[in-house]
Coordinates of N, CA and C and ligand atoms in Angstrom, one line a residue:
X12 N 217.6 89.6 61.2 CA 218.6 88.8 60.5 C 218.3 87.4 60.5
X13 N 217.8 86.7 61.7 CA 217.4 85.4 61.6 C 216.2 85.2 60.9
X14 N 215.2 86.2 60.8 CA 214.0 86.2 60.1 C 214.3 85.9 58.6
X15 N 215.3 86.8 58.1 CA 215.8 86.7 56.8 C 216.4 85.5 56.5
X16 N 217.1 84.9 57.2 CA 217.7 83.7 57.1 C 216.6 82.5 56.8
X17 N 215.6 82.5 57.8 CA 214.5 81.7 57.7 C 213.8 81.8 56.3
X18 N 213.5 83.0 56.0 CA 212.7 83.1 54.7 C 213.5 82.8 53.6
X19 N 214.7 83.0 53.7 CA 215.7 82.7 52.6 C 215.7 81.2 52.4
X20 N 215.8 80.3 53.6 CA 215.8 78.9 53.6 C 214.6 78.5 53.0
X21 N 213.4 79.0 53.4 CA 212.0 78.7 53.0 C 211.8 78.9 51.5
X22 N 212.4 80.0 51.1 CA 212.3 80.4 49.6 C 213.1 79.3 48.8
X23 N 214.2 79.0 49.4 CA 215.2 77.9 48.6 C 214.3 76.7 48.5
X24 N 213.7 76.4 49.6 CA 213.0 75.1 49.7 C 211.8 75.1 48.8
X25 N 211.1 76.2 48.6 CA 209.9 76.4 47.8 C 210.4 76.1 46.2
X26 N 211.7 76.8 46.0 CA 212.3 76.7 44.8 C 212.5 75.4 44.4
X27 N 213.1 74.6 45.2 CA 213.6 73.2 44.9 C 212.4 72.3 44.7
X28 N 211.2 72.5 45.5 CA 210.0 72.0 45.2 C 209.4 72.1 44.0
X29 N 209.6 73.3 43.4 CA 208.9 73.7 42.1 C 209.8 73.0 41.1
X30 N 211.2 73.0 41.3 CA 212.0 72.4 40.2 C 211.8 70.8 40.3
X31 N 211.8 70.3 41.5 CA 211.6 68.8 41.6 C 210.2 68.3 40.9
X32 N 209.3 69.3 40.9 CA 208.2 68.7 40.0 C 208.5 68.4 38.7
X33 N 209.5 69.0 38.1 CA 209.6 68.8 36.8 C 210.6 67.6 36.5
X34 N 211.3 67.1 37.6 CA 212.1 65.8 37.5 C 211.2 64.6 37.1
X35 N 211.4 63.8 36.3 CA 210.6 62.8 35.8 C 211.4 61.6 36.4
X36 N 210.7 60.6 36.9 CA 211.2 59.4 37.2 C 210.5 58.3 36.7
X37 N 211.1 57.1 36.7 CA 210.4 55.9 36.2 C 210.6 54.7 36.9
X38 N 209.8 53.8 36.9 CA 210.0 52.4 37.6 C 210.9 51.6 37.1
X39 N 211.6 50.6 37.9 CA 212.5 49.6 37.2 C 211.7 48.8 36.4
X40 N 212.6 48.6 35.4 CA 211.8 47.6 34.1 C 212.1 46.2 34.3
X41 N 211.0 45.5 34.2 CA 211.1 44.0 34.0 C 211.5 43.8 32.6
X42 N 212.2 42.6 32.4 CA 212.9 42.4 31.2 C 212.1 41.5 30.2
X43 N 211.2 40.9 30.8 CA 210.2 39.9 29.9 C 208.7 40.3 30.7
X44 N 207.7 39.5 30.1 CA 206.4 39.6 30.6 C 206.6 38.9 32.0
X45 N 207.3 37.9 32.4 CA 207.4 37.5 33.7 C 208.8 36.6 33.7
X46 N 209.5 36.6 34.8 CA 210.8 36.0 35.1 C 210.9 35.1 36.2
X47 N 210.4 33.9 36.0 CA 210.7 32.8 37.1 C 212.1 32.7 37.3
X48 N 212.7 32.9 38.5 CA 214.2 32.8 38.5 C 214.7 31.4 38.5
X49 N 215.5 31.4 37.4 CA 216.3 30.1 37.1 C 217.3 30.6 36.2
X50 N 218.1 31.6 36.4 CA 219.1 32.2 35.5 C 220.4 31.9 35.8
X51 N 221.2 31.6 34.5 CA 222.5 31.2 34.8 C 223.3 32.2 33.6
X52 N 224.5 32.6 34.0 CA 225.2 33.3 33.0 C 226.2 32.4 32.4
X53 N 226.7 32.6 31.2 CA 227.6 31.8 30.4 C 229.0 32.1 31.1
X54 N 229.7 30.9 31.3 CA 231.2 31.0 31.8 C 232.0 32.2 30.9
X55 N 232.5 33.3 31.4 CA 233.1 34.2 30.8 C 234.3 33.8 29.9
X56 N 234.9 32.7 30.3 CA 235.9 31.9 29.6 C 235.4 31.4 28.3
X57 N 234.1 31.0 28.2 CA 233.5 30.3 27.0 C 232.7 31.4 26.1
X58 N 232.7 32.7 26.6 CA 232.3 33.7 25.7 C 233.3 34.1 24.5
X59 N 232.3 34.2 23.3 CA 233.4 34.6 22.2 C 232.5 35.6 21.4
X60 N 233.1 36.2 20.3 CA 232.7 37.2 19.5 C 231.3 36.7 19.0
X61 N 231.0 35.5 18.7 CA 229.6 35.1 18.3 C 228.5 35.5 19.2
X62 N 228.8 35.6 20.5 CA 227.8 35.7 21.4 C 227.5 37.3 21.3
X63 N 228.1 38.0 20.5 CA 227.9 39.7 20.4 C 227.5 39.9 18.9
X64 N 227.2 38.9 18.1 CA 227.2 39.0 16.6 C 225.9 38.3 16.1
X65 N 225.2 39.1 15.2 CA 224.1 38.5 14.4 C 224.1 39.0 13.0
X66 N 224.1 38.0 12.1 CA 224.3 38.4 10.7 C 222.9 38.5 9.9
X67 N 221.8 38.6 10.6 CA 220.4 38.4 9.9 C 219.8 39.6 9.5
X68 N 220.4 40.7 9.6 CA 219.6 42.0 9.3 C 219.9 42.5 7.7
X69 N 220.7 41.7 7.2 CA 221.1 42.0 5.7 C 220.0 41.6 4.6
X70 N 219.2 40.7 5.1 CA 218.2 40.1 4.2 C 216.9 40.6 4.5
X71 N 216.1 40.9 3.3 CA 214.7 41.4 3.6 C 213.7 40.2 4.1
X72 N 213.0 40.6 5.1 CA 211.9 39.5 5.4 C 211.0 39.4 4.4
X73 N 210.2 38.2 4.4 CA 209.2 37.9 3.3 C 207.8 38.8 3.7
X74 N 207.5 39.6 2.9 CA 206.3 40.5 3.3 C 205.0 40.0 2.5
X75 N 205.0 38.6 2.0 CA 204.0 38.1 1.4 C 203.1 37.5 2.6
X76 N 202.3 38.4 3.3 CA 201.5 38.0 4.4 C 200.3 38.9 4.4
X77 N 199.4 38.8 5.4 CA 198.0 39.4 5.5 C 198.4 41.0 5.6
X78 N 199.5 41.4 6.3 CA 199.7 42.8 6.5 C 200.8 43.3 5.6
X79 N 201.4 42.6 4.8 CA 202.4 43.2 4.0 C 203.7 43.8 4.6
X80 N 203.9 43.2 5.8 CA 205.2 43.6 6.4 C 205.9 42.5 7.1
X81 N 207.2 42.7 7.4 CA 207.8 41.6 8.1 C 208.9 42.2 9.1
X82 N 208.8 41.8 10.4 CA 209.9 42.3 11.3 C 210.9 41.3 11.7
X83 N 212.2 41.6 11.3 CA 213.2 40.7 11.8 C 214.0 41.2 13.0
X84 N 214.0 40.5 13.9 CA 214.5 40.9 15.3 C 215.8 40.5 15.5
X85 N 216.6 41.6 16.2 CA 218.1 41.4 16.6 C 217.9 41.6 18.1
X86 N 217.4 40.8 19.1 CA 217.3 41.1 20.4 C 218.1 40.1 21.1
X87 N 217.9 39.9 22.4 CA 218.7 39.0 23.3 C 218.5 37.6 22.8
X88 N 217.4 37.3 22.2 CA 217.2 35.9 21.7 C 218.1 35.6 20.6
X89 N 218.5 36.6 19.8 CA 219.4 36.2 18.7 C 220.8 36.5 19.0
X90 N 221.0 37.4 20.0 CA 222.3 38.0 20.5 C 222.4 38.0 21.9
X91 N 223.0 36.7 22.5 CA 222.9 36.5 24.0 C 223.7 37.7 24.6
X92 N 224.8 38.1 23.9 CA 225.6 39.3 24.5 C 224.7 40.5 24.9
X93 N 223.6 40.7 24.4 CA 222.9 41.9 24.6 C 222.4 41.9 26.1
X94 N 222.5 40.8 26.7 CA 221.7 40.5 28.2 C 222.2 41.6 29.1
X95 N 221.3 42.3 29.6 CA 221.2 43.3 30.7 C 221.8 44.6 30.1
X96 N 221.9 44.8 28.8 CA 222.3 46.1 28.2 C 221.2 47.0 28.0
X97 N 219.9 46.6 27.8 CA 218.8 47.6 27.6 C 218.7 48.2 26.2
X98 N 219.2 47.3 25.2 CA 219.1 47.8 23.8 C 219.1 46.6 22.9
X99 N 218.4 46.9 21.7 CA 218.2 45.9 20.6 C 217.8 46.4 19.4
X100 N 217.7 45.8 18.2 CA 217.3 46.3 17.0 C 216.3 45.5 16.3
X101 N 215.7 46.0 15.2 CA 214.9 45.2 14.4 C 214.9 45.8 12.9
X102 N 214.8 45.0 11.9 CA 214.7 45.6 10.6 C 213.2 45.3 10.2
X103 N 212.7 46.1 9.5 CA 211.2 46.1 9.1 C 211.2 46.2 7.7
X104 N 210.6 45.3 7.1 CA 210.5 45.3 5.6 C 208.9 45.5 5.3
X105 N 208.4 46.5 4.3 CA 207.2 46.7 3.9 C 207.0 46.6 2.4
X106 N 205.9 45.9 2.1 CA 205.5 45.9 0.7 C 204.8 47.1 0.3
X107 N 204.5 47.5 -0.8 CA 203.7 48.7 -1.2 C 202.4 48.5 -0.4
X108 N 201.8 49.6 0.2 CA 200.6 49.6 1.1 C 200.7 48.7 2.5
X109 N 201.9 48.0 2.5 CA 202.1 47.2 3.6 C 202.1 47.9 5.1
X110 N 201.7 47.3 6.1 CA 201.4 47.8 7.4 C 202.1 47.1 8.4
X111 N 202.8 47.9 9.3 CA 203.2 47.2 10.7 C 202.1 47.6 11.6
X112 N 201.1 46.9 11.9 CA 199.9 47.2 12.4 C 200.0 47.9 13.9
X113 N 199.1 48.6 14.3 CA 199.1 49.2 15.6 C 199.5 48.1 16.7
X114 N 200.5 48.4 17.4 CA 201.1 47.5 18.5 C 201.8 48.4 19.5
X115 N 202.2 47.8 20.6 CA 202.9 48.3 21.7 C 204.1 47.6 21.9
X116 N 205.2 48.3 22.5 CA 206.3 47.6 23.0 C 206.3 47.9 24.7
X117 N 205.8 46.9 25.3 CA 205.7 47.3 26.8 C 207.0 47.6 27.6
X118 N 208.1 47.4 27.0 CA 209.2 47.8 27.7 C 210.3 48.6 27.0
X119 N 209.8 49.2 25.9 CA 210.8 50.0 25.2 C 210.2 51.1 24.5
X120 N 211.2 52.1 24.3 CA 211.0 53.2 23.5 C 211.6 52.9 22.2
X121 N 211.2 53.4 21.0 CA 211.7 52.8 19.8 C 212.1 54.1 19.0
X122 N 213.2 54.1 18.3 CA 213.8 55.1 17.4 C 214.0 54.5 16.0
X123 N 213.3 54.9 15.1 CA 213.3 54.3 13.8 C 213.9 55.2 12.7
X124 N 214.8 54.6 11.9 CA 215.2 55.4 10.7 C 214.9 54.7 9.5
X125 N 214.3 55.5 8.5 CA 213.8 54.9 7.2 C 215.0 54.9 6.2
X126 N 215.3 53.9 5.8 CA 216.4 53.4 4.8 C 216.0 53.7 3.3
X127 N 214.8 53.1 3.1 CA 214.3 53.2 1.7 C 212.7 53.3 1.7
X128 N 212.3 54.1 0.8 CA 210.7 54.1 0.6 C 210.2 55.4 1.3
X129 N 208.8 55.2 1.4 CA 208.1 56.3 2.2 C 207.3 55.7 3.2
X130 N 207.3 56.2 4.4 CA 206.3 55.7 5.4 C 205.4 56.6 6.1
X131 N 204.3 56.5 6.3 CA 203.3 57.1 7.2 C 203.4 56.3 8.5
X132 N 203.9 57.2 9.5 CA 204.0 56.6 10.8 C 203.3 57.4 12.0
X133 N 203.0 56.9 12.9 CA 202.1 57.5 14.0 C 202.1 56.7 15.3
X134 N 201.9 57.5 16.5 CA 201.6 56.9 17.6 C 200.5 57.7 18.3
X135 N 199.7 57.1 19.3 CA 198.5 57.7 20.1 C 199.0 57.8 21.5
X136 N 198.8 58.9 22.2 CA 199.3 58.9 23.6 C 198.1 58.5 24.5
X137 N 198.3 58.6 25.8 CA 197.3 58.0 26.7 C 196.0 58.9 26.9
X138 N 196.2 60.3 26.2 CA 195.0 61.2 26.1 C 194.4 61.0 24.8
X139 N 194.8 59.9 24.0 CA 194.3 59.6 22.7 C 194.6 60.8 21.6
X140 N 195.6 61.6 21.8 CA 196.2 62.4 21.0 C 197.0 61.8 19.9
X141 N 196.7 61.9 18.5 CA 197.5 61.2 17.5 C 198.7 62.1 17.0
X142 N 199.8 61.5 17.0 CA 200.9 62.1 16.5 C 201.4 61.5 15.1
X143 N 201.7 62.1 14.2 CA 201.9 61.4 12.8 C 202.8 62.2 12.0
X144 N 203.5 61.6 11.0 CA 204.4 62.0 10.2 C 204.5 61.2 8.9
X145 N 204.9 61.7 7.8 CA 205.2 61.0 6.6 C 206.8 61.1 6.5
X146 N 207.4 59.9 6.4 CA 208.9 59.8 6.6 C 209.4 59.7 5.3
X147 N 210.5 60.3 4.9 CA 211.2 60.1 3.6 C 212.4 59.4 4.0
X148 N 213.3 58.8 3.0 CA 214.5 58.2 3.3 C 215.5 59.1 4.2
X149 N 215.9 58.3 5.2 CA 216.9 59.0 6.0 C 216.2 59.7 7.1
X150 N 214.9 59.8 7.3 CA 214.2 60.5 8.5 C 214.0 59.4 9.7
X151 N 214.0 60.1 10.6 CA 214.0 59.4 12.0 C 212.7 59.7 12.7
X152 N 212.2 58.8 13.4 CA 210.9 59.1 14.2 C 211.0 58.2 15.5
X153 N 210.4 58.8 16.7 CA 210.5 58.2 17.9 C 209.1 57.7 18.4
X154 N 209.1 56.5 18.9 CA 207.7 55.9 19.4 C 208.0 55.7 20.9
X155 N 207.4 56.8 21.6 CA 207.5 56.5 23.0 C 207.1 55.3 23.7
X156 N 207.9 54.8 24.7 CA 207.6 53.4 25.4 C 206.3 53.2 25.6
X157 N 205.9 52.1 25.2 CA 204.5 51.4 25.6 C 203.5 52.0 24.8
X158 N 203.6 53.1 24.0 CA 202.6 53.7 23.3 C 202.1 53.0 22.0
X159 N 200.8 53.0 21.7 CA 200.4 52.3 20.6 C 200.8 53.1 19.4
X160 N 201.5 52.3 18.4 CA 202.0 53.0 17.2 C 202.0 52.0 16.0
X161 N 202.3 52.5 14.7 CA 202.2 51.8 13.6 C 203.3 52.5 12.5
X162 N 203.5 51.8 11.4 CA 203.9 52.5 10.2 C 203.2 51.7 9.1
X163 N 203.1 52.6 7.9 CA 202.5 52.0 6.8 C 203.3 52.5 5.6
X164 N 203.6 51.8 4.6 CA 204.3 52.1 3.3 C 203.2 52.8 2.5
X165 N 203.4 54.0 2.2 CA 202.5 54.9 1.5 C 203.2 55.3 0.1
X166 N 204.5 54.7 -0.1 CA 205.2 54.9 -1.3 C 204.8 54.2 -2.5
X167 N 205.6 54.1 -3.6 CA 205.4 53.3 -4.7 C 206.4 52.1 -5.0
X168 N 207.2 52.1 -3.8 CA 208.1 50.9 -3.8 C 208.3 50.3 -2.5
X169 N 209.0 49.3 -2.5 CA 209.2 48.4 -1.0 C 209.9 49.5 -0.2
X170 N 209.5 49.4 1.0 CA 210.3 50.3 2.1 C 211.0 49.4 3.1
X171 N 212.2 49.9 3.7 CA 212.7 49.2 4.7 C 213.3 50.2 5.8
X172 N 213.0 49.8 7.1 CA 213.5 50.8 8.1 C 214.4 49.7 9.2
X173 N 215.2 50.5 9.9 CA 215.9 49.8 11.1 C 215.5 50.7 12.2
X174 N 215.2 49.9 13.3 CA 214.9 50.5 14.4 C 215.5 50.1 15.7
X175 N 215.9 51.0 16.6 CA 216.6 50.5 17.9 C 215.5 50.8 19.0
X176 N 215.6 49.8 19.9 CA 214.6 49.6 21.0 C 215.5 49.7 22.2
X177 N 214.9 50.3 23.3 CA 215.6 50.5 24.6 C 215.3 49.4 25.5
X178 N 215.3 48.2 25.0 CA 215.2 47.0 25.8 C 215.9 45.9 25.1
X179 N 216.5 44.9 26.0 CA 217.0 43.8 25.1 C 216.0 42.8 24.6
X180 N 214.8 43.1 25.2 CA 213.7 42.1 24.8 C 212.4 43.0 25.0
X181 N 212.2 43.8 23.9 CA 210.9 44.8 24.0 C 209.7 44.3 24.4
X182 N 209.4 43.1 23.7 CA 207.9 42.6 23.7 C 207.2 43.3 22.6
X183 N 206.3 42.8 22.1 CA 205.5 43.4 21.2 C 203.9 42.8 21.3
X184 N 202.9 43.8 21.4 CA 201.6 43.4 21.5 C 200.8 44.0 20.3
X185 N 200.4 43.2 19.4 CA 199.6 43.7 18.3 C 198.2 43.9 18.6
X186 N 197.7 45.0 18.6 CA 196.3 45.2 19.4 C 195.1 44.5 18.7
X187 N 195.1 44.5 17.3 CA 194.1 43.7 16.7 C 194.3 42.1 17.1
X188 N 195.3 41.7 17.0 CA 195.7 40.1 17.3 C 195.3 39.8 18.7
X189 N 195.8 40.8 19.6 CA 195.6 40.5 21.0 C 194.0 40.4 21.4
X190 N 193.2 41.3 20.6 CA 191.8 41.5 20.9 C 191.0 40.2 20.2
X191 N 191.3 40.1 18.9 CA 190.5 39.3 18.0 C 191.1 37.8 17.7
X192 N 192.3 37.8 18.2 CA 193.0 36.5 17.9 C 193.6 35.6 19.1
X193 N 192.9 36.2 20.3 CA 193.6 35.6 21.6 C 193.1 34.1 21.6
X194 N 193.9 33.4 22.4 CA 193.7 32.1 22.7 C 193.6 31.7 24.0
X195 N 192.4 31.3 24.7 CA 191.3 31.1 24.0 C 190.6 32.6 23.7
X196 N 189.6 32.5 22.9 CA 189.2 33.9 22.4 C 188.6 34.6 23.5
X197 N 188.6 36.1 23.4 CA 187.8 36.8 24.4 C 186.2 36.6 24.0
X198 N 185.4 36.6 25.1 CA 184.0 36.5 24.9 C 183.2 37.7 23.9
X199 N 182.6 37.2 23.0 CA 182.0 38.0 22.0 C 181.3 39.2 22.7
X200 N 180.7 39.0 23.9 CA 180.0 40.0 24.7 C 180.9 41.1 25.0
X201 N 182.2 40.7 25.4 CA 183.3 41.9 25.7 C 183.7 42.7 24.5
X202 N 183.9 42.1 23.3 CA 184.4 42.7 22.2 C 183.2 43.6 21.6
X203 N 182.0 42.9 21.7 CA 180.7 43.7 21.2 C 180.7 44.9 21.7
X204 N 180.5 44.9 23.2 CA 180.5 46.2 24.0 C 181.5 47.2 23.9
X205 N 182.8 46.5 23.9 CA 183.9 47.6 23.7 C 183.9 48.3 22.6
X206 N 183.6 47.5 21.4 CA 183.7 48.2 20.1 C 182.3 48.8 19.6
X207 N 181.3 48.6 20.6 CA 180.0 49.0 20.1 C 179.4 48.5 18.8
X208 N 179.7 47.1 18.6 CA 179.2 46.4 17.5 C 178.4 45.3 17.8
X209 N 177.9 44.7 16.8 CA 177.0 43.4 17.2 C 178.0 42.1 17.4
X210 N 177.7 41.0 17.9 CA 178.4 39.9 18.3 C 178.6 39.2 17.0
X211 N 177.6 39.4 15.9 CA 178.0 38.9 14.5 C 179.2 39.5 14.0
X212 N 179.3 40.8 14.0 CA 180.4 41.5 13.4 C 181.7 41.0 14.3
X213 N 181.6 40.9 15.5 CA 182.7 40.3 16.2 C 183.3 39.0 15.7
X214 N 182.3 38.0 15.5 CA 182.7 36.7 14.8 C 183.3 37.0 13.5
X215 N 182.8 37.9 12.7 CA 183.2 38.2 11.3 C 184.8 38.5 11.3
X216 N 185.2 39.4 12.4 CA 186.4 40.0 12.5 C 187.3 38.8 13.0
X217 N 186.8 38.1 14.0 CA 187.6 37.1 14.5 C 188.0 36.0 13.5
X218 N 187.1 35.7 12.5 CA 187.4 34.7 11.4 C 188.5 35.2 10.6
X219 N 188.6 36.6 10.5 CA 189.7 37.1 9.6 C 191.2 36.7 10.1
X220 N 191.2 36.6 11.5 CA 192.3 36.2 12.1 C 192.7 34.7 12.3
X221 N 191.6 34.0 11.9 CA 191.7 32.3 12.1 C 192.7 31.7 11.2
Ligands
NAG30 C1 209.2 36.8 7.7 O1 210.3 36.6 6.8 C2 210.9 35.4 7.3 C3 212.3 35.3 6.3 O2 211.8 35.4 5.0 C4 210.1 34.4 7.1 O3 210.7 33.2 7.4 C5 208.9 34.5 8.0 O4 207.8 33.4 7.8 C6 208.2 36.1 7.6 N1 207.2 36.3 8.6 C7 205.9 36.6 8.2 C8 205.0 36.8 9.5 O5 205.5 36.6 7.1

């Protein structure tokens, strides 16, 4: 009887171990690249509806730039009332052929809904598997936290999307700009070796971002 009890308990324990392997956990999130403590909150009596309001997503951003897209942000910088709530929005406008170039949000997963146009979207996971879709009006796509992703307008008209991000300040690191437009610049030798190209070609690409 006692043996039966022991093997039952052991079985239960092993079962729990198996299940717990499937439980995913994550680290606590920083809210910005760094945060040197000097924070103060607004006096609650001084808070008004304006602290929770932003009227800026109604207008299209100007897409007349090198990439043909424009991201209008509605995060804690525009809406102080978002502080500590782990959520924010962007509006993204795309000219025909325009691209929101490969970038990451170090602090947020993004869920995008296409309001107008046609978008080729995709992300690359850490095993370098590429996940991609062509979105039509009303379609939704998820870009998992911190993974490299992009959108391109592959339609014949302007496109516009709204995306929600799981951070009050998601941060964005555009891969090409980080590598080729850093200040001060990365050494040519690093980029040449990393991309398996000549240093002349590195200079050529860097000049495109100047
Ligand atoms: C995005 O659009 C805004 C509003 O038209 C404009 O002020 C800003 O310069 C644009 N940004 C880029 C990168 O073109």
